Structures are given as C-alpha cells and as structure tokens.
Amino acid sequence: DGHDSEDPKQSTADMSAFVQNLLQQMQSRFQTMSDSIMGSRINELESSINDLKTEMGMEGSPSPMQQSKPASDEVKQDEGSA
C-alpha cells in the first residue's frame, strides 16, 4: 500500500484539504456554467421580445410603462398604499 508509514492524522488532513479544494473548483466551474447559461437564456429572451415587437409593429412605440397616463396612475396607487 505504501501509506502505512504515514501518520493517519496527516493523511486525513491531506485528504480533507484535497476534498475541500476539489469542492471549491467544482463550485467555481458550476458558477461559471450557470452564469453562461443564464446569460445566453436572457439574450435569447430579449431577442424573442424584440422579434415579437417587430412583428407587431411596435419597434418605434414606447412601452406601456413609459406612457404618461399609466405612470400617473401608478403614482396615485403608490401614494394610496403608503
């Protein structure tokens, strides 16, 4: 085996450090993959929204949230809930 001569405590500490390092690498890679996947999904969603707006002929129109009347209604609702 070759490991019999090693101090069992040192061997356990080495294994613990190895596992911890491995878990940190896996977490980092998972985070990178997750960010990449979400970023591409968001880009696809934005592209689909823009395609729909173009199909509906709304590309140059302001979104409903930017029109003045709904905005003033929202302000009144916010004041009433405060």
mmCIF file of N, CA and C in Angstrom:
data_model
loop_
_atom_site.group_PDB
_atom_site.id
_atom_site.type_symbol
_atom_site.label_atom_id
_atom_site.label_comp_id
_atom_site.label_asym_id
_atom_site.label_seq_id
_atom_site.Cartn_x
_atom_site.Cartn_y
_atom_site.Cartn_z
ATOM 1 N N ASP A 1 0.835 -1.201 0.000
ATOM 2 C CA ASP A 1 0.000 0.000 0.000
ATOM 3 C C ASP A 1 0.868 1.247 0.000
ATOM 4 N N GLY A 2 1.909 1.254 0.867
ATOM 5 C CA GLY A 2 2.808 2.395 0.882
ATOM 6 C C GLY A 2 2.350 3.521 1.768
ATOM 7 N N HIS A 3 1.101 3.507 2.220
ATOM 8 C CA HIS A 3 0.581 4.569 3.065
ATOM 9 C C HIS A 3 0.610 4.200 4.538
ATOM 10 N N ASP A 4 1.027 2.984 4.868
ATOM 11 C CA ASP A 4 1.021 2.533 6.257
ATOM 12 C C ASP A 4 1.996 3.330 7.112
ATOM 13 N N SER A 5 3.106 3.809 6.516
ATOM 14 C CA SER A 5 4.122 4.509 7.284
ATOM 15 C C SER A 5 3.729 5.955 7.582
ATOM 16 N N GLU A 6 2.735 6.495 6.887
ATOM 17 C CA GLU A 6 2.314 7.884 7.105
ATOM 18 C C GLU A 6 1.496 8.010 8.383
ATOM 19 N N ASP A 7 1.566 9.196 8.969
ATOM 20 C CA ASP A 7 0.752 9.499 10.146
ATOM 21 C C ASP A 7 -0.717 9.552 9.707
ATOM 22 N N PRO A 8 -1.590 8.768 10.331
ATOM 23 C CA PRO A 8 -3.010 8.769 9.916
ATOM 24 C C PRO A 8 -3.652 10.149 10.010
ATOM 25 N N LYS A 9 -3.251 10.938 11.011
ATOM 26 C CA LYS A 9 -3.814 12.289 11.143
ATOM 27 C C LYS A 9 -3.396 13.164 9.969
ATOM 28 N N GLN A 10 -2.124 13.048 9.554
ATOM 29 C CA GLN A 10 -1.639 13.839 8.415
ATOM 30 C C GLN A 10 -2.343 13.392 7.137
ATOM 31 N N SER A 11 -2.537 12.097 6.990
ATOM 32 C CA SER A 11 -3.221 11.565 5.819
ATOM 33 C C SER A 11 -4.661 12.081 5.763
ATOM 34 N N THR A 12 -5.330 12.103 6.910
ATOM 35 C CA THR A 12 -6.697 12.613 6.978
ATOM 36 C C THR A 12 -6.739 14.105 6.643
ATOM 37 N N ALA A 13 -5.773 14.852 7.157
ATOM 38 C CA ALA A 13 -5.721 16.296 6.882
ATOM 39 C C ALA A 13 -5.477 16.545 5.394
ATOM 40 N N ASP A 14 -4.574 15.742 4.794
ATOM 41 C CA ASP A 14 -4.307 15.890 3.360
ATOM 42 C C ASP A 14 -5.555 15.589 2.542
ATOM 43 N N MET A 15 -6.248 14.518 2.914
ATOM 44 C CA MET A 15 -7.459 14.133 2.186
ATOM 45 C C MET A 15 -8.533 15.216 2.342
ATOM 46 N N SER A 16 -8.664 15.758 3.541
ATOM 47 C CA SER A 16 -9.643 16.806 3.792
ATOM 48 C C SER A 16 -9.338 18.044 2.942
ATOM 49 N N ALA A 17 -8.053 18.427 2.899
ATOM 50 C CA ALA A 17 -7.660 19.589 2.096
ATOM 51 C C ALA A 17 -7.916 19.327 0.615
ATOM 52 N N PHE A 18 -7.622 18.103 0.159
ATOM 53 C CA PHE A 18 -7.855 17.745 -1.234
ATOM 54 C C PHE A 18 -9.334 17.831 -1.587
ATOM 55 N N VAL A 19 -10.177 17.281 -0.734
ATOM 56 C CA VAL A 19 -11.621 17.291 -0.979
ATOM 57 C C VAL A 19 -12.155 18.720 -0.963
ATOM 58 N N GLN A 20 -11.674 19.520 -0.013
ATOM 59 C CA GLN A 20 -12.128 20.910 0.059
ATOM 60 C C GLN A 20 -11.739 21.670 -1.208
ATOM 61 N N ASN A 21 -10.512 21.477 -1.662
ATOM 62 C CA ASN A 21 -10.047 22.124 -2.886
ATOM 63 C C ASN A 21 -10.874 21.674 -4.085
ATOM 64 N N LEU A 22 -11.149 20.381 -4.155
ATOM 65 C CA LEU A 22 -11.954 19.836 -5.245
ATOM 66 C C LEU A 22 -13.361 20.443 -5.249
ATOM 67 N N LEU A 23 -13.966 20.543 -4.072
ATOM 68 C CA LEU A 23 -15.303 21.137 -3.970
ATOM 69 C C LEU A 23 -15.297 22.606 -4.396
ATOM 70 N N GLN A 24 -14.251 23.334 -4.027
ATOM 71 C CA GLN A 24 -14.157 24.740 -4.424
ATOM 72 C C GLN A 24 -14.035 24.864 -5.941
ATOM 73 N N GLN A 25 -13.238 23.979 -6.555
ATOM 74 C CA GLN A 25 -13.105 24.003 -8.019
ATOM 75 C C GLN A 25 -14.437 23.682 -8.685
ATOM 76 N N MET A 26 -15.134 22.687 -8.160
ATOM 77 C CA MET A 26 -16.432 22.318 -8.729
ATOM 78 C C MET A 26 -17.428 23.454 -8.604
ATOM 79 N N GLN A 27 -17.439 24.130 -7.442
ATOM 80 C CA GLN A 27 -18.362 25.249 -7.241
ATOM 81 C C GLN A 27 -18.051 26.384 -8.209
ATOM 82 N N SER A 28 -16.773 26.666 -8.402
ATOM 83 C CA SER A 28 -16.369 27.727 -9.322
ATOM 84 C C SER A 28 -16.803 27.404 -10.750
ATOM 85 N N ARG A 29 -16.588 26.150 -11.159
ATOM 86 C CA ARG A 29 -16.979 25.749 -12.511
ATOM 87 C C ARG A 29 -18.487 25.762 -12.676
ATOM 88 N N PHE A 30 -19.192 25.323 -11.655
ATOM 89 C CA PHE A 30 -20.656 25.339 -11.707
ATOM 90 C C PHE A 30 -21.164 26.772 -11.840
ATOM 91 N N GLN A 31 -20.579 27.704 -11.064
ATOM 92 C CA GLN A 31 -20.996 29.103 -11.118
ATOM 93 C C GLN A 31 -20.740 29.687 -12.508
ATOM 94 N N THR A 32 -19.583 29.364 -13.083
ATOM 95 C CA THR A 32 -19.255 29.850 -14.420
ATOM 96 C C THR A 32 -20.248 29.323 -15.447
ATOM 97 N N MET A 33 -20.558 28.023 -15.365
ATOM 98 C CA MET A 33 -21.534 27.433 -16.285
ATOM 99 C C MET A 33 -22.909 28.052 -16.101
ATOM 100 N N SER A 34 -23.315 28.231 -14.856
ATOM 101 C CA SER A 34 -24.625 28.795 -14.552
ATOM 102 C C SER A 34 -24.746 30.213 -15.118
ATOM 103 N N ASP A 35 -23.714 31.021 -14.892
ATOM 104 C CA ASP A 35 -23.718 32.392 -15.407
ATOM 105 C C ASP A 35 -23.797 32.399 -16.932
ATOM 106 N N SER A 36 -23.056 31.505 -17.560
ATOM 107 C CA SER A 36 -23.049 31.425 -19.020
ATOM 108 C C SER A 36 -24.420 31.023 -19.553
ATOM 109 N N ILE A 37 -25.015 30.019 -18.933
ATOM 110 C CA ILE A 37 -26.326 29.535 -19.375
ATOM 111 C C ILE A 37 -27.383 30.612 -19.187
ATOM 112 N N MET A 38 -27.400 31.244 -18.021
ATOM 113 C CA MET A 38 -28.406 32.281 -17.759
ATOM 114 C C MET A 38 -28.214 33.469 -18.692
ATOM 115 N N GLY A 39 -26.960 33.821 -18.940
ATOM 116 C CA GLY A 39 -26.691 34.945 -19.839
ATOM 117 C C GLY A 39 -27.220 34.671 -21.239
ATOM 118 N N SER A 40 -26.995 33.449 -21.719
ATOM 119 C CA SER A 40 -27.479 33.128 -23.065
ATOM 120 C C SER A 40 -29.001 33.039 -23.086
ATOM 121 N N ARG A 41 -29.603 32.545 -22.011
ATOM 122 C CA ARG A 41 -31.070 32.466 -21.952
ATOM 123 C C ARG A 41 -31.683 33.869 -21.944
ATOM 124 N N ILE A 42 -31.070 34.787 -21.211
ATOM 125 C CA ILE A 42 -31.568 36.163 -21.171
ATOM 126 C C ILE A 42 -31.435 36.805 -22.552
ATOM 127 N N ASN A 43 -30.307 36.562 -23.216
ATOM 128 C CA ASN A 43 -30.119 37.108 -24.566
ATOM 129 C C ASN A 43 -31.166 36.555 -25.529
ATOM 130 N N GLU A 44 -31.459 35.253 -25.419
ATOM 131 C CA GLU A 44 -32.486 34.650 -26.270
ATOM 132 C C GLU A 44 -33.850 35.272 -25.989
ATOM 133 N N LEU A 45 -34.160 35.499 -24.715
ATOM 134 C CA LEU A 45 -35.436 36.101 -24.339
ATOM 135 C C LEU A 45 -35.559 37.518 -24.892
ATOM 136 N N GLU A 46 -34.503 38.317 -24.751
ATOM 137 C CA GLU A 46 -34.522 39.679 -25.285
ATOM 138 C C GLU A 46 -34.706 39.666 -26.801
ATOM 139 N N SER A 47 -34.029 38.738 -27.463
ATOM 140 C CA SER A 47 -34.157 38.635 -28.917
ATOM 141 C C SER A 47 -35.586 38.268 -29.308
ATOM 142 N N SER A 48 -36.183 37.331 -28.580
ATOM 143 C CA SER A 48 -37.564 36.928 -28.868
ATOM 144 C C SER A 48 -38.531 38.085 -28.648
ATOM 145 N N ILE A 49 -38.330 38.848 -27.594
ATOM 146 C CA ILE A 49 -39.190 40.007 -27.318
ATOM 147 C C ILE A 49 -39.068 41.028 -28.441
ATOM 148 N N ASN A 50 -37.836 41.300 -28.862
ATOM 149 C CA ASN A 50 -37.639 42.261 -29.956
ATOM 150 C C ASN A 50 -38.269 41.767 -31.249
ATOM 151 N N ASP A 51 -38.168 40.452 -31.516
ATOM 152 C CA ASP A 51 -38.803 39.890 -32.714
ATOM 153 C C ASP A 51 -40.317 40.072 -32.655
ATOM 154 N N LEU A 52 -40.910 39.810 -31.495
ATOM 155 C CA LEU A 52 -42.360 39.972 -31.342
ATOM 156 C C LEU A 52 -42.772 41.428 -31.519
ATOM 157 N N LYS A 53 -41.984 42.332 -30.943
ATOM 158 C CA LYS A 53 -42.298 43.755 -31.086
ATOM 159 C C LYS A 53 -42.244 44.170 -32.552
ATOM 160 N N THR A 54 -41.254 43.653 -33.269
ATOM 161 C CA THR A 54 -41.120 43.974 -34.692
ATOM 162 C C THR A 54 -42.308 43.435 -35.466
ATOM 163 N N GLU A 55 -42.705 42.200 -35.163
ATOM 164 C CA GLU A 55 -43.852 41.604 -35.846
ATOM 165 C C GLU A 55 -45.130 42.399 -35.590
ATOM 166 N N MET A 56 -45.256 42.966 -34.406
ATOM 167 C CA MET A 56 -46.461 43.720 -34.054
ATOM 168 C C MET A 56 -46.371 45.166 -34.511
ATOM 169 N N GLY A 57 -45.231 45.582 -35.034
ATOM 170 C CA GLY A 57 -45.063 46.949 -35.495
ATOM 171 C C GLY A 57 -44.885 47.939 -34.364
ATOM 172 N N MET A 58 -44.386 47.475 -33.235
ATOM 173 C CA MET A 58 -44.237 48.341 -32.061
ATOM 174 C C MET A 58 -42.798 48.757 -31.814
ATOM 175 N N GLU A 59 -41.899 48.485 -32.738
ATOM 176 C CA GLU A 59 -40.479 48.745 -32.513
ATOM 177 C C GLU A 59 -40.226 50.196 -32.128
ATOM 178 N N GLY A 60 -40.918 51.138 -32.793
ATOM 179 C CA GLY A 60 -40.694 52.547 -32.501
ATOM 180 C C GLY A 60 -41.596 53.105 -31.423
ATOM 181 N N SER A 61 -42.545 52.321 -30.946
ATOM 182 C CA SER A 61 -43.503 52.807 -29.950
ATOM 183 C C SER A 61 -42.937 52.672 -28.544
ATOM 184 N N PRO A 62 -43.278 53.599 -27.658
ATOM 185 C CA PRO A 62 -42.837 53.436 -26.269
ATOM 186 C C PRO A 62 -43.573 52.272 -25.619
ATOM 187 N N SER A 63 -42.918 51.649 -24.661
ATOM 188 C CA SER A 63 -43.574 50.542 -23.965
ATOM 189 C C SER A 63 -44.672 51.107 -23.071
ATOM 190 N N PRO A 64 -45.662 50.303 -22.686
ATOM 191 C CA PRO A 64 -46.757 50.798 -21.841
ATOM 192 C C PRO A 64 -46.258 51.425 -20.536
ATOM 193 N N MET A 65 -45.155 50.965 -20.020
ATOM 194 C CA MET A 65 -44.633 51.511 -18.765
ATOM 195 C C MET A 65 -44.111 52.930 -18.941
ATOM 196 N N GLN A 66 -43.794 53.327 -20.173
ATOM 197 C CA GLN A 66 -43.219 54.645 -20.408
ATOM 198 C C GLN A 66 -44.259 55.691 -20.774
ATOM 199 N N GLN A 67 -45.495 55.297 -21.001
ATOM 200 C CA GLN A 67 -46.526 56.269 -21.346
ATOM 201 C C GLN A 67 -46.906 57.071 -20.110
ATOM 202 N N SER A 68 -47.323 58.326 -20.315
ATOM 203 C CA SER A 68 -47.541 59.217 -19.173
ATOM 204 C C SER A 68 -48.757 58.830 -18.338
ATOM 205 N N LYS A 69 -49.866 58.432 -18.970
ATOM 206 C CA LYS A 69 -51.081 58.157 -18.196
ATOM 207 C C LYS A 69 -50.921 56.981 -17.231
ATOM 208 N N PRO A 70 -50.438 55.805 -17.673
ATOM 209 C CA PRO A 70 -50.254 54.714 -16.711
ATOM 210 C C PRO A 70 -49.268 55.083 -15.599
ATOM 211 N N ALA A 71 -48.267 55.889 -15.935
ATOM 212 C CA ALA A 71 -47.295 56.277 -14.921
ATOM 213 C C ALA A 71 -47.969 57.104 -13.830
ATOM 214 N N SER A 72 -48.875 58.028 -14.214
ATOM 215 C CA SER A 72 -49.540 58.840 -13.199
ATOM 216 C C SER A 72 -50.503 57.993 -12.369
ATOM 217 N N ASP A 73 -51.131 56.979 -12.998
ATOM 218 C CA ASP A 73 -51.978 56.063 -12.236
ATOM 219 C C ASP A 73 -51.167 55.279 -11.216
ATOM 220 N N GLU A 74 -49.980 54.880 -11.616
ATOM 221 C CA GLU A 74 -49.098 54.135 -10.699
ATOM 222 C C GLU A 74 -48.695 54.992 -9.516
ATOM 223 N N VAL A 75 -48.421 56.284 -9.774
ATOM 224 C CA VAL A 75 -48.050 57.182 -8.692
ATOM 225 C C VAL A 75 -49.179 57.301 -7.701
ATOM 226 N N LYS A 76 -50.435 57.441 -8.202
ATOM 227 C CA LYS A 76 -51.587 57.550 -7.308
ATOM 228 C C LYS A 76 -51.751 56.283 -6.481
ATOM 229 N N GLN A 77 -51.569 55.133 -7.088
ATOM 230 C CA GLN A 77 -51.682 53.862 -6.358
ATOM 231 C C GLN A 77 -50.611 53.762 -5.294
ATOM 232 N N ASP A 78 -49.381 54.197 -5.631
ATOM 233 C CA ASP A 78 -48.282 54.131 -4.673
ATOM 234 C C ASP A 78 -48.569 55.053 -3.480
ATOM 235 N N GLU A 79 -49.109 56.237 -3.764
ATOM 236 C CA GLU A 79 -49.406 57.175 -2.670
ATOM 237 C C GLU A 79 -50.499 56.634 -1.779
ATOM 238 N N GLY A 80 -51.479 55.952 -2.366
ATOM 239 C CA GLY A 80 -52.586 55.404 -1.574
ATOM 240 C C GLY A 80 -52.134 54.244 -0.703
ATOM 241 N N SER A 81 -51.127 53.504 -1.127
ATOM 242 C CA SER A 81 -50.681 52.350 -0.344
ATOM 243 C C SER A 81 -49.696 52.737 0.739
ATOM 244 N N ALA A 82 -49.162 53.957 0.684
ATOM 245 C CA ALA A 82 -48.135 54.364 1.656
ATOM 246 C C ALA A 82 -48.747 54.738 2.987
#
